[in-house]
Amino acid sequence: MNKPPLLISACLAGIRCRYNGSSVPFPLLEALEQAYSLVAVCPEQLGGLITPRSASERVNGRILTKEGEDVTHFFEAGAQEALCIALNHHCTTALLMERSPSCGVGFIYDGTFSSTLTEGNGVFAALLISHSFTLYTPTSAGLLL
Ligand code: SF4
């Protein structure tokens, strides 16, 4: 029987694509792989950003690096590219990394680069929501299994 597709933030799938070159492997990744056909995407890399890269946060609707460079275009382009991949694989559900300016769902860092959270979604998460995706984070991923 074909497994249903599940979109997943690439860093949760063990790919070292975070801004600092690390990954955050999801602890139940093996169980997910048994239940789903995983489609791993990193919208920031797909937008053309290199790894490692400067930390970025959402500030007044734009995405700025810690040094103040506006990288919104990279985030938006990568989100669109990742959405195309998701749609090509018939994904309607995603497991996304928490707090990220791209993948964060419900809460993201507040733009002060002080590890302070605020309500909001990352650029990619917001795009998926506008396309009626159902989103999970590692905190809520138990509902997927
Ligand atoms: Fe992970 Fe998403 Fe950030 Fe890529 S953009 S490193 S997939 S949280």
mmCIF file of N, CA and C and ligand atoms in Angstrom:
data_model
loop_
_atom_site.group_PDB
_atom_site.id
_atom_site.type_symbol
_atom_site.label_atom_id
_atom_site.label_comp_id
_atom_site.label_asym_id
_atom_site.label_seq_id
_atom_site.Cartn_x
_atom_site.Cartn_y
_atom_site.Cartn_z
ATOM 1 N N MET A 1 0.837 -1.191 0.000
ATOM 2 C CA MET A 1 0.000 0.000 0.000
ATOM 3 C C MET A 1 0.883 1.256 0.000
ATOM 4 N N ASN A 2 0.500 2.242 -0.832
ATOM 5 C CA ASN A 2 1.272 3.475 -0.875
ATOM 6 C C ASN A 2 1.122 4.248 0.429
ATOM 7 N N LYS A 3 2.240 4.759 0.893
ATOM 8 C CA LYS A 3 2.191 5.574 2.114
ATOM 9 C C LYS A 3 1.772 6.998 1.742
ATOM 10 N N PRO A 4 1.019 7.674 2.602
ATOM 11 C CA PRO A 4 0.653 9.066 2.306
ATOM 12 C C PRO A 4 1.887 9.971 2.387
ATOM 13 N N PRO A 5 1.933 11.024 1.579
ATOM 14 C CA PRO A 5 3.076 11.933 1.635
ATOM 15 C C PRO A 5 2.995 12.844 2.864
ATOM 16 N N LEU A 6 4.125 13.157 3.410
ATOM 17 C CA LEU A 6 4.202 14.110 4.523
ATOM 18 C C LEU A 6 5.376 15.050 4.269
ATOM 19 N N LEU A 7 5.077 16.315 4.140
ATOM 20 C CA LEU A 7 6.121 17.333 3.996
ATOM 21 C C LEU A 7 6.801 17.517 5.345
ATOM 22 N N ILE A 8 8.127 17.655 5.342
ATOM 23 C CA ILE A 8 8.844 17.811 6.614
ATOM 24 C C ILE A 8 9.980 18.810 6.437
ATOM 25 N N SER A 9 10.176 19.676 7.425
ATOM 26 C CA SER A 9 11.343 20.563 7.406
ATOM 27 C C SER A 9 12.598 19.697 7.344
ATOM 28 N N ALA A 10 13.472 20.009 6.390
ATOM 29 C CA ALA A 10 14.629 19.157 6.159
ATOM 30 C C ALA A 10 15.508 19.011 7.408
ATOM 31 N N CYS A 11 15.578 20.051 8.230
ATOM 32 C CA CYS A 11 16.427 19.964 9.435
ATOM 33 C C CYS A 11 15.857 18.949 10.422
ATOM 34 N N LEU A 12 14.537 18.740 10.411
ATOM 35 C CA LEU A 12 13.933 17.717 11.274
ATOM 36 C C LEU A 12 14.185 16.318 10.736
ATOM 37 N N ALA A 13 14.489 16.233 9.439
ATOM 38 C CA ALA A 13 14.786 14.943 8.811
ATOM 39 C C ALA A 13 16.275 14.614 8.902
ATOM 40 N N GLY A 14 17.026 15.428 9.630
ATOM 41 C CA GLY A 14 18.441 15.137 9.859
ATOM 42 C C GLY A 14 19.399 15.813 8.897
ATOM 43 N N ILE A 15 18.884 16.648 8.024
ATOM 44 C CA ILE A 15 19.756 17.363 7.078
ATOM 45 C C ILE A 15 20.307 18.609 7.761
ATOM 46 N N ARG A 16 21.609 18.809 7.625
ATOM 47 C CA ARG A 16 22.268 19.899 8.359
ATOM 48 C C ARG A 16 22.135 21.205 7.572
ATOM 49 N N CYS A 17 20.939 21.744 7.583
ATOM 50 C CA CYS A 17 20.644 22.922 6.763
ATOM 51 C C CYS A 17 20.288 24.144 7.595
ATOM 52 N N ARG A 18 20.391 24.069 8.911
ATOM 53 C CA ARG A 18 20.050 25.237 9.725
ATOM 54 C C ARG A 18 21.094 26.339 9.532
ATOM 55 N N TYR A 19 20.760 27.534 9.977
ATOM 56 C CA TYR A 19 21.639 28.686 9.741
ATOM 57 C C TYR A 19 23.057 28.438 10.249
ATOM 58 N N ASN A 20 23.170 27.638 11.320
ATOM 59 C CA ASN A 20 24.495 27.373 11.896
ATOM 60 C C ASN A 20 25.079 26.035 11.442
ATOM 61 N N GLY A 21 24.467 25.418 10.440
ATOM 62 C CA GLY A 21 24.989 24.176 9.892
ATOM 63 C C GLY A 21 24.596 22.933 10.665
ATOM 64 N N SER A 22 23.652 23.062 11.565
ATOM 65 C CA SER A 22 23.224 21.908 12.364
ATOM 66 C C SER A 22 21.879 21.381 11.857
ATOM 67 N N SER A 23 21.482 20.239 12.408
ATOM 68 C CA SER A 23 20.138 19.714 12.170
ATOM 69 C C SER A 23 19.499 19.475 13.534
ATOM 70 N N VAL A 24 18.209 19.173 13.523
ATOM 71 C CA VAL A 24 17.495 18.852 14.762
ATOM 72 C C VAL A 24 16.647 17.605 14.494
ATOM 73 N N PRO A 25 17.297 16.436 14.364
ATOM 74 C CA PRO A 25 16.535 15.246 13.955
ATOM 75 C C PRO A 25 15.344 14.984 14.868
ATOM 76 N N PHE A 26 14.187 14.779 14.241
ATOM 77 C CA PHE A 26 12.968 14.491 14.991
ATOM 78 C C PHE A 26 13.131 13.128 15.669
ATOM 79 N N PRO A 27 12.902 13.028 16.964
ATOM 80 C CA PRO A 27 13.185 11.783 17.700
ATOM 81 C C PRO A 27 12.409 10.570 17.165
ATOM 82 N N LEU A 28 11.231 10.793 16.598
ATOM 83 C CA LEU A 28 10.418 9.667 16.105
ATOM 84 C C LEU A 28 10.486 9.562 14.577
ATOM 85 N N LEU A 29 11.634 9.941 14.009
ATOM 86 C CA LEU A 29 11.782 9.972 12.551
ATOM 87 C C LEU A 29 11.555 8.590 11.936
ATOM 88 N N GLU A 30 12.081 7.549 12.564
ATOM 89 C CA GLU A 30 11.916 6.192 12.008
ATOM 90 C C GLU A 30 10.448 5.801 11.935
ATOM 91 N N ALA A 31 9.715 6.094 12.973
ATOM 92 C CA ALA A 31 8.282 5.775 12.982
ATOM 93 C C ALA A 31 7.554 6.566 11.899
ATOM 94 N N LEU A 32 7.961 7.827 11.711
ATOM 95 C CA LEU A 32 7.347 8.632 10.653
ATOM 96 C C LEU A 32 7.632 8.032 9.283
ATOM 97 N N GLU A 33 8.891 7.578 9.103
ATOM 98 C CA GLU A 33 9.271 7.013 7.801
ATOM 99 C C GLU A 33 8.504 5.734 7.497
ATOM 100 N N GLN A 34 8.138 5.010 8.529
ATOM 101 C CA GLN A 34 7.357 3.789 8.310
ATOM 102 C C GLN A 34 5.914 4.109 7.925
ATOM 103 N N ALA A 35 5.421 5.224 8.423
ATOM 104 C CA ALA A 35 4.013 5.553 8.198
ATOM 105 C C ALA A 35 3.782 6.456 6.983
ATOM 106 N N TYR A 36 4.811 7.237 6.604
ATOM 107 C CA TYR A 36 4.634 8.250 5.558
ATOM 108 C C TYR A 36 5.778 8.196 4.542
ATOM 109 N N SER A 37 5.482 8.721 3.375
ATOM 110 C CA SER A 37 6.516 9.000 2.392
ATOM 111 C C SER A 37 6.963 10.446 2.632
ATOM 112 N N LEU A 38 8.139 10.596 3.231
ATOM 113 C CA LEU A 38 8.569 11.930 3.663
ATOM 114 C C LEU A 38 9.129 12.744 2.494
ATOM 115 N N VAL A 39 8.741 14.000 2.448
ATOM 116 C CA VAL A 39 9.228 14.941 1.433
ATOM 117 C C VAL A 39 9.923 16.067 2.200
ATOM 118 N N ALA A 40 11.252 16.046 2.219
ATOM 119 C CA ALA A 40 12.018 17.001 3.026
ATOM 120 C C ALA A 40 12.385 18.231 2.201
ATOM 121 N N VAL A 41 12.094 19.393 2.720
ATOM 122 C CA VAL A 41 12.450 20.646 2.043
ATOM 123 C C VAL A 41 13.031 21.628 3.055
ATOM 124 N N CYS A 42 13.992 22.408 2.586
ATOM 125 C CA CYS A 42 14.501 23.541 3.380
ATOM 126 C C CYS A 42 14.260 24.802 2.554
ATOM 127 N N PRO A 43 13.215 25.548 2.859
ATOM 128 C CA PRO A 43 12.904 26.718 2.035
ATOM 129 C C PRO A 43 14.019 27.762 1.991
ATOM 130 N N GLU A 44 14.801 27.875 3.053
ATOM 131 C CA GLU A 44 15.865 28.885 3.024
ATOM 132 C C GLU A 44 16.960 28.491 2.034
ATOM 133 N N GLN A 45 17.313 27.208 2.013
ATOM 134 C CA GLN A 45 18.302 26.773 1.025
ATOM 135 C C GLN A 45 17.714 26.859 -0.383
ATOM 136 N N LEU A 46 16.445 26.477 -0.524
ATOM 137 C CA LEU A 46 15.810 26.523 -1.849
ATOM 138 C C LEU A 46 15.717 27.951 -2.371
ATOM 139 N N GLY A 47 15.714 28.920 -1.476
ATOM 140 C CA GLY A 47 15.687 30.320 -1.888
ATOM 141 C C GLY A 47 17.050 30.858 -2.269
ATOM 142 N N GLY A 48 18.077 30.036 -2.103
ATOM 143 C CA GLY A 48 19.411 30.444 -2.532
ATOM 144 C C GLY A 48 20.343 30.856 -1.411
ATOM 145 N N LEU A 49 19.903 30.718 -0.166
ATOM 146 C CA LEU A 49 20.774 31.086 0.953
ATOM 147 C C LEU A 49 21.771 29.962 1.227
ATOM 148 N N ILE A 50 22.971 30.338 1.599
ATOM 149 C CA ILE A 50 24.013 29.354 1.852
ATOM 150 C C ILE A 50 23.927 28.861 3.301
ATOM 151 N N THR A 51 24.599 27.747 3.564
ATOM 152 C CA THR A 51 24.695 27.196 4.916
ATOM 153 C C THR A 51 26.173 26.995 5.243
ATOM 154 N N PRO A 52 26.664 27.487 6.370
ATOM 155 C CA PRO A 52 25.941 28.301 7.353
ATOM 156 C C PRO A 52 25.657 29.709 6.832
ATOM 157 N N ARG A 53 24.739 30.379 7.504
ATOM 158 C CA ARG A 53 24.323 31.727 7.124
ATOM 159 C C ARG A 53 24.006 32.514 8.404
ATOM 160 N N SER A 54 23.812 33.795 8.245
ATOM 161 C CA SER A 54 23.475 34.615 9.415
ATOM 162 C C SER A 54 22.092 34.257 9.936
ATOM 163 N N ALA A 55 21.922 34.325 11.249
ATOM 164 C CA ALA A 55 20.596 34.152 11.839
ATOM 165 C C ALA A 55 19.690 35.275 11.338
ATOM 166 N N SER A 56 18.427 34.933 11.074
ATOM 167 C CA SER A 56 17.475 35.925 10.590
ATOM 168 C C SER A 56 16.193 35.841 11.414
ATOM 169 N N GLU A 57 15.500 36.967 11.512
ATOM 170 C CA GLU A 57 14.216 36.990 12.206
ATOM 171 C C GLU A 57 13.264 37.919 11.460
ATOM 172 N N ARG A 58 11.990 37.738 11.751
ATOM 173 C CA ARG A 58 10.960 38.555 11.120
ATOM 174 C C ARG A 58 10.860 39.882 11.877
ATOM 175 N N VAL A 59 10.993 40.991 11.147
ATOM 176 C CA VAL A 59 10.931 42.332 11.749
ATOM 177 C C VAL A 59 9.978 43.180 10.910
ATOM 178 N N ASN A 60 8.826 43.550 11.497
ATOM 179 C CA ASN A 60 7.852 44.404 10.791
ATOM 180 C C ASN A 60 7.524 43.878 9.395
ATOM 181 N N GLY A 61 7.306 42.582 9.310
ATOM 182 C CA GLY A 61 6.892 42.012 8.029
ATOM 183 C C GLY A 61 8.022 41.691 7.076
ATOM 184 N N ARG A 62 9.246 42.112 7.398
ATOM 185 C CA ARG A 62 10.416 41.788 6.567
ATOM 186 C C ARG A 62 11.258 40.739 7.306
ATOM 187 N N ILE A 63 12.173 40.105 6.603
ATOM 188 C CA ILE A 63 13.117 39.192 7.238
ATOM 189 C C ILE A 63 14.498 39.834 7.165
ATOM 190 N N LEU A 64 15.075 40.075 8.335
ATOM 191 C CA LEU A 64 16.388 40.721 8.405
ATOM 192 C C LEU A 64 17.382 39.796 9.072
ATOM 193 N N THR A 65 18.647 39.847 8.618
ATOM 194 C CA THR A 65 19.692 39.122 9.323
ATOM 195 C C THR A 65 20.056 39.901 10.586
ATOM 196 N N LYS A 66 20.813 39.230 11.429
ATOM 197 C CA LYS A 66 21.254 39.885 12.668
ATOM 198 C C LYS A 66 22.062 41.140 12.367
ATOM 199 N N GLU A 67 22.695 41.157 11.180
ATOM 200 C CA GLU A 67 23.500 42.320 10.786
ATOM 201 C C GLU A 67 22.659 43.396 10.101
ATOM 202 N N GLY A 68 21.369 43.112 9.898
ATOM 203 C CA GLY A 68 20.477 44.125 9.332
ATOM 204 C C GLY A 68 20.233 44.015 7.842
ATOM 205 N N GLU A 69 20.770 42.961 7.199
ATOM 206 C CA GLU A 69 20.540 42.807 5.759
ATOM 207 C C GLU A 69 19.125 42.272 5.521
ATOM 208 N N ASP A 70 18.421 42.859 4.564
ATOM 209 C CA ASP A 70 17.066 42.417 4.232
ATOM 210 C C ASP A 70 17.153 41.209 3.297
ATOM 211 N N VAL A 71 16.728 40.055 3.791
ATOM 212 C CA VAL A 71 16.806 38.816 3.001
ATOM 213 C C VAL A 71 15.398 38.282 2.699
ATOM 214 N N THR A 72 14.417 39.160 2.767
ATOM 215 C CA THR A 72 13.023 38.745 2.546
ATOM 216 C C THR A 72 12.862 38.019 1.213
ATOM 217 N N HIS A 73 13.505 38.551 0.169
ATOM 218 C CA HIS A 73 13.338 37.960 -1.164
ATOM 219 C C HIS A 73 13.753 36.485 -1.168
ATOM 220 N N PHE A 74 14.856 36.153 -0.505
ATOM 221 C CA PHE A 74 15.323 34.760 -0.468
ATOM 222 C C PHE A 74 14.288 33.872 0.237
ATOM 223 N N PHE A 75 13.732 34.375 1.322
ATOM 224 C CA PHE A 75 12.751 33.594 2.084
ATOM 225 C C PHE A 75 11.474 33.369 1.274
ATOM 226 N N GLU A 76 11.033 34.417 0.592
ATOM 227 C CA GLU A 76 9.796 34.291 -0.190
ATOM 228 C C GLU A 76 9.998 33.391 -1.404
ATOM 229 N N ALA A 77 11.123 33.540 -2.077
ATOM 230 C CA ALA A 77 11.399 32.699 -3.252
ATOM 231 C C ALA A 77 11.521 31.236 -2.839
ATOM 232 N N GLY A 78 12.195 30.996 -1.722
ATOM 233 C CA GLY A 78 12.363 29.623 -1.249
ATOM 234 C C GLY A 78 11.053 29.005 -0.807
ATOM 235 N N ALA A 79 10.202 29.793 -0.206
ATOM 236 C CA ALA A 79 8.894 29.281 0.217
ATOM 237 C C ALA A 79 8.078 28.864 -1.007
ATOM 238 N N GLN A 80 8.120 29.671 -2.046
ATOM 239 C CA GLN A 80 7.379 29.324 -3.276
ATOM 240 C C GLN A 80 7.945 28.055 -3.899
ATOM 241 N N GLU A 81 9.255 27.933 -3.930
ATOM 242 C CA GLU A 81 9.890 26.743 -4.508
ATOM 243 C C GLU A 81 9.522 25.500 -3.694
ATOM 244 N N ALA A 82 9.581 25.618 -2.385
ATOM 245 C CA ALA A 82 9.241 24.480 -1.517
ATOM 246 C C ALA A 82 7.765 24.111 -1.659
ATOM 247 N N LEU A 83 6.909 25.116 -1.837
ATOM 248 C CA LEU A 83 5.483 24.829 -2.052
ATOM 249 C C LEU A 83 5.292 24.034 -3.346
ATOM 250 N N CYS A 84 6.008 24.407 -4.409
ATOM 251 C CA CYS A 84 5.902 23.672 -5.678
ATOM 252 C C CYS A 84 6.279 22.208 -5.473
ATOM 253 N N ILE A 85 7.352 21.959 -4.736
ATOM 254 C CA ILE A 85 7.778 20.576 -4.464
ATOM 255 C C ILE A 85 6.686 19.843 -3.692
ATOM 256 N N ALA A 86 6.136 20.512 -2.681
ATOM 257 C CA ALA A 86 5.091 19.888 -1.869
ATOM 258 C C ALA A 86 3.875 19.525 -2.720
ATOM 259 N N LEU A 87 3.460 20.453 -3.568
ATOM 260 C CA LEU A 87 2.277 20.194 -4.405
ATOM 261 C C LEU A 87 2.561 19.098 -5.424
ATOM 262 N N ASN A 88 3.781 19.081 -5.963
ATOM 263 C CA ASN A 88 4.142 18.023 -6.924
ATOM 264 C C ASN A 88 4.083 16.640 -6.278
ATOM 265 N N HIS A 89 4.302 16.582 -4.974
ATOM 266 C CA HIS A 89 4.249 15.304 -4.251
ATOM 267 C C HIS A 89 2.885 15.073 -3.588
ATOM 268 N N HIS A 90 1.935 15.938 -3.899
ATOM 269 C CA HIS A 90 0.558 15.792 -3.388
ATOM 270 C C HIS A 90 0.489 15.858 -1.861
ATOM 271 N N CYS A 91 1.354 16.648 -1.268
ATOM 272 C CA CYS A 91 1.325 16.830 0.191
ATOM 273 C C CYS A 91 0.181 17.773 0.573
ATOM 274 N N THR A 92 -0.486 17.461 1.660
ATOM 275 C CA THR A 92 -1.486 18.368 2.232
ATOM 276 C C THR A 92 -1.229 18.593 3.723
ATOM 277 N N THR A 93 -0.212 17.897 4.241
ATOM 278 C CA THR A 93 0.115 17.941 5.665
ATOM 279 C C THR A 93 1.616 18.135 5.794
ATOM 280 N N ALA A 94 2.030 18.882 6.824
ATOM 281 C CA ALA A 94 3.467 19.144 7.002
ATOM 282 C C ALA A 94 3.837 19.113 8.481
ATOM 283 N N LEU A 95 5.040 18.633 8.729
ATOM 284 C CA LEU A 95 5.658 18.715 10.059
ATOM 285 C C LEU A 95 6.782 19.727 9.951
ATOM 286 N N LEU A 96 6.637 20.844 10.646
ATOM 287 C CA LEU A 96 7.568 21.962 10.473
ATOM 288 C C LEU A 96 8.322 22.282 11.760
ATOM 289 N N MET A 97 9.551 22.733 11.578
ATOM 290 C CA MET A 97 10.408 23.125 12.694
ATOM 291 C C MET A 97 9.833 24.340 13.427
ATOM 292 N N GLU A 98 9.882 24.276 14.744
ATOM 293 C CA GLU A 98 9.311 25.364 15.532
ATOM 294 C C GLU A 98 10.193 26.621 15.534
ATOM 295 N N ARG A 99 9.552 27.758 15.653
ATOM 296 C CA ARG A 99 10.181 29.064 15.929
ATOM 297 C C ARG A 99 10.941 29.687 14.756
ATOM 298 N N SER A 100 11.131 28.947 13.688
ATOM 299 C CA SER A 100 11.925 29.434 12.557
ATOM 300 C C SER A 100 11.220 30.571 11.810
ATOM 301 N N PRO A 101 11.985 31.555 11.282
ATOM 302 C CA PRO A 101 11.360 32.611 10.477
ATOM 303 C C PRO A 101 10.791 32.088 9.158
ATOM 304 N N SER A 102 11.171 30.865 8.768
ATOM 305 C CA SER A 102 10.563 30.230 7.597
ATOM 306 C C SER A 102 9.481 29.243 8.007
ATOM 307 N N CYS A 103 9.849 28.298 8.864
ATOM 308 C CA CYS A 103 8.991 27.139 9.141
ATOM 309 C C CYS A 103 8.164 27.276 10.416
ATOM 310 N N GLY A 104 8.412 28.266 11.238
ATOM 311 C CA GLY A 104 7.738 28.389 12.529
ATOM 312 C C GLY A 104 6.214 28.467 12.397
ATOM 313 N N VAL A 105 5.524 27.766 13.308
ATOM 314 C CA VAL A 105 4.054 27.711 13.290
ATOM 315 C C VAL A 105 3.524 28.243 14.621
ATOM 316 N N GLY A 106 2.789 29.329 14.570
ATOM 317 C CA GLY A 106 2.150 29.857 15.776
ATOM 318 C C GLY A 106 3.005 30.814 16.574
ATOM 319 N N PHE A 107 4.299 30.483 16.707
ATOM 320 C CA PHE A 107 5.233 31.356 17.441
ATOM 321 C C PHE A 107 6.560 31.414 16.686
ATOM 322 N N ILE A 108 7.107 32.599 16.588
ATOM 323 C CA ILE A 108 8.421 32.794 15.972
ATOM 324 C C ILE A 108 9.205 33.778 16.837
ATOM 325 N N TYR A 109 10.495 33.882 16.587
ATOM 326 C CA TYR A 109 11.290 34.868 17.325
ATOM 327 C C TYR A 109 10.862 36.279 16.922
ATOM 328 N N ASP A 110 10.957 37.201 17.881
ATOM 329 C CA ASP A 110 10.263 38.490 17.725
ATOM 330 C C ASP A 110 11.039 39.582 17.005
ATOM 331 N N GLY A 111 12.210 39.246 16.471
ATOM 332 C CA GLY A 111 12.954 40.245 15.714
ATOM 333 C C GLY A 111 13.981 41.008 16.529
ATOM 334 N N THR A 112 14.106 40.665 17.804
ATOM 335 C CA THR A 112 15.085 41.363 18.650
ATOM 336 C C THR A 112 16.361 40.539 18.821
ATOM 337 N N PHE A 113 16.389 39.333 18.263
ATOM 338 C CA PHE A 113 17.543 38.437 18.377
ATOM 339 C C PHE A 113 17.933 38.211 19.841
ATOM 340 N N SER A 114 16.901 38.075 20.669
ATOM 341 C CA SER A 114 17.122 37.857 22.091
ATOM 342 C C SER A 114 16.421 36.583 22.569
ATOM 343 N N SER A 115 16.119 35.678 21.629
ATOM 344 C CA SER A 115 15.427 34.416 21.939
ATOM 345 C C SER A 115 14.035 34.630 22.509
ATOM 346 N N THR A 116 13.444 35.793 22.216
ATOM 347 C CA THR A 116 12.089 36.094 22.678
ATOM 348 C C THR A 116 11.083 35.708 21.596
ATOM 349 N N LEU A 117 10.027 35.010 22.014
ATOM 350 C CA LEU A 117 9.031 34.565 21.045
ATOM 351 C C LEU A 117 7.849 35.526 20.987
ATOM 352 N N THR A 118 7.210 35.552 19.814
ATOM 353 C CA THR A 118 5.989 36.314 19.638
ATOM 354 C C THR A 118 5.037 35.481 18.783
ATOM 355 N N GLU A 119 3.754 35.779 18.829
ATOM 356 C CA GLU A 119 2.813 35.038 18.001
ATOM 357 C C GLU A 119 3.058 35.362 16.530
ATOM 358 N N GLY A 120 2.991 34.339 15.705
ATOM 359 C CA GLY A 120 3.160 34.554 14.269
ATOM 360 C C GLY A 120 3.645 33.289 13.597
ATOM 361 N N ASN A 121 3.677 33.334 12.284
ATOM 362 C CA ASN A 121 4.137 32.197 11.500
ATOM 363 C C ASN A 121 5.333 32.596 10.650
ATOM 364 N N GLY A 122 6.172 31.618 10.352
ATOM 365 C CA GLY A 122 7.251 31.852 9.417
ATOM 366 C C GLY A 122 6.702 32.017 8.000
ATOM 367 N N VAL A 123 7.568 32.481 7.115
ATOM 368 C CA VAL A 123 7.141 32.783 5.738
ATOM 369 C C VAL A 123 6.600 31.536 5.044
ATOM 370 N N PHE A 124 7.283 30.423 5.189
ATOM 371 C CA PHE A 124 6.846 29.183 4.529
ATOM 372 C C PHE A 124 5.582 28.641 5.192
ATOM 373 N N ALA A 125 5.541 28.653 6.501
ATOM 374 C CA ALA A 125 4.354 28.162 7.206
ATOM 375 C C ALA A 125 3.125 28.970 6.790
ATOM 376 N N ALA A 126 3.270 30.281 6.695
ATOM 377 C CA ALA A 126 2.136 31.128 6.302
ATOM 378 C C ALA A 126 1.666 30.789 4.895
ATOM 379 N N LEU A 127 2.622 30.517 4.009
ATOM 380 C CA LEU A 127 2.245 30.160 2.635
ATOM 381 C C LEU A 127 1.491 28.830 2.615
ATOM 382 N N LEU A 128 1.954 27.871 3.394
ATOM 383 C CA LEU A 128 1.263 26.576 3.451
ATOM 384 C C LEU A 128 -0.148 26.740 4.022
ATOM 385 N N ILE A 129 -0.280 27.565 5.047
ATOM 386 C CA ILE A 129 -1.607 27.797 5.632
ATOM 387 C C ILE A 129 -2.541 28.401 4.575
ATOM 388 N N SER A 130 -2.023 29.321 3.766
ATOM 389 C CA SER A 130 -2.864 29.953 2.735
ATOM 390 C C SER A 130 -3.269 28.946 1.660
ATOM 391 N N HIS A 131 -2.562 27.817 1.596
ATOM 392 C CA HIS A 131 -2.925 26.743 0.664
ATOM 393 C C HIS A 131 -3.599 25.578 1.399
ATOM 394 N N SER A 132 -4.126 25.875 2.586
ATOM 395 C CA SER A 132 -4.965 24.920 3.344
ATOM 396 C C SER A 132 -4.234 23.664 3.800
ATOM 397 N N PHE A 133 -2.905 23.748 3.979
ATOM 398 C CA PHE A 133 -2.173 22.621 4.555
ATOM 399 C C PHE A 133 -2.514 22.495 6.045
ATOM 400 N N THR A 134 -2.458 21.273 6.553
ATOM 401 C CA THR A 134 -2.547 21.029 7.985
ATOM 402 C C THR A 134 -1.124 20.952 8.517
ATOM 403 N N LEU A 135 -0.829 21.774 9.526
ATOM 404 C CA LEU A 135 0.548 21.873 10.006
ATOM 405 C C LEU A 135 0.705 21.289 11.407
ATOM 406 N N TYR A 136 1.818 20.594 11.604
ATOM 407 C CA TYR A 136 2.203 20.051 12.900
ATOM 408 C C TYR A 136 3.614 20.530 13.210
ATOM 409 N N THR A 137 3.931 20.553 14.481
ATOM 410 C CA THR A 137 5.303 20.835 14.927
ATOM 411 C C THR A 137 5.766 19.625 15.737
ATOM 412 N N PRO A 138 7.042 19.540 16.086
ATOM 413 C CA PRO A 138 7.475 18.418 16.919
ATOM 414 C C PRO A 138 6.639 18.285 18.193
ATOM 415 N N THR A 139 6.166 19.386 18.730
ATOM 416 C CA THR A 139 5.352 19.327 19.945
ATOM 417 C C THR A 139 4.014 18.614 19.723
ATOM 418 N N SER A 140 3.446 18.812 18.551
ATOM 419 C CA SER A 140 2.126 18.219 18.263
ATOM 420 C C SER A 140 2.208 17.001 17.365
ATOM 421 N N ALA A 141 3.430 16.567 17.016
ATOM 422 C CA ALA A 141 3.588 15.505 16.007
ATOM 423 C C ALA A 141 3.071 14.155 16.460
ATOM 424 N N GLY A 142 2.859 13.981 17.773
ATOM 425 C CA GLY A 142 2.307 12.725 18.256
ATOM 426 C C GLY A 142 0.983 12.418 17.579
ATOM 427 N N LEU A 143 0.266 13.442 17.162
ATOM 428 C CA LEU A 143 -1.032 13.255 16.503
ATOM 429 C C LEU A 143 -0.882 12.631 15.123
ATOM 430 N N LEU A 144 0.345 12.650 14.574
ATOM 431 C CA LEU A 144 0.580 12.067 13.247
ATOM 432 C C LEU A 144 0.776 10.564 13.304
ATOM 433 N N LEU A 145 1.045 10.037 14.497
ATOM 434 C CA LEU A 145 1.445 8.622 14.606
ATOM 435 C C LEU A 145 0.392 7.801 15.349
HETATM 436 FE FE1 SF4 B 1 14.898 23.920 8.991
HETATM 437 FE FE2 SF4 B 1 13.012 25.314 7.767
HETATM 438 FE FE3 SF4 B 1 15.144 26.564 8.752
HETATM 439 FE FE4 SF4 B 1 15.423 25.021 6.619
HETATM 440 S S1 SF4 B 1 14.224 26.888 6.730
HETATM 441 S S2 SF4 B 1 16.739 25.046 8.405
HETATM 442 S S3 SF4 B 1 13.945 23.409 7.034
HETATM 443 S S4 SF4 B 1 13.597 25.458 9.926
#
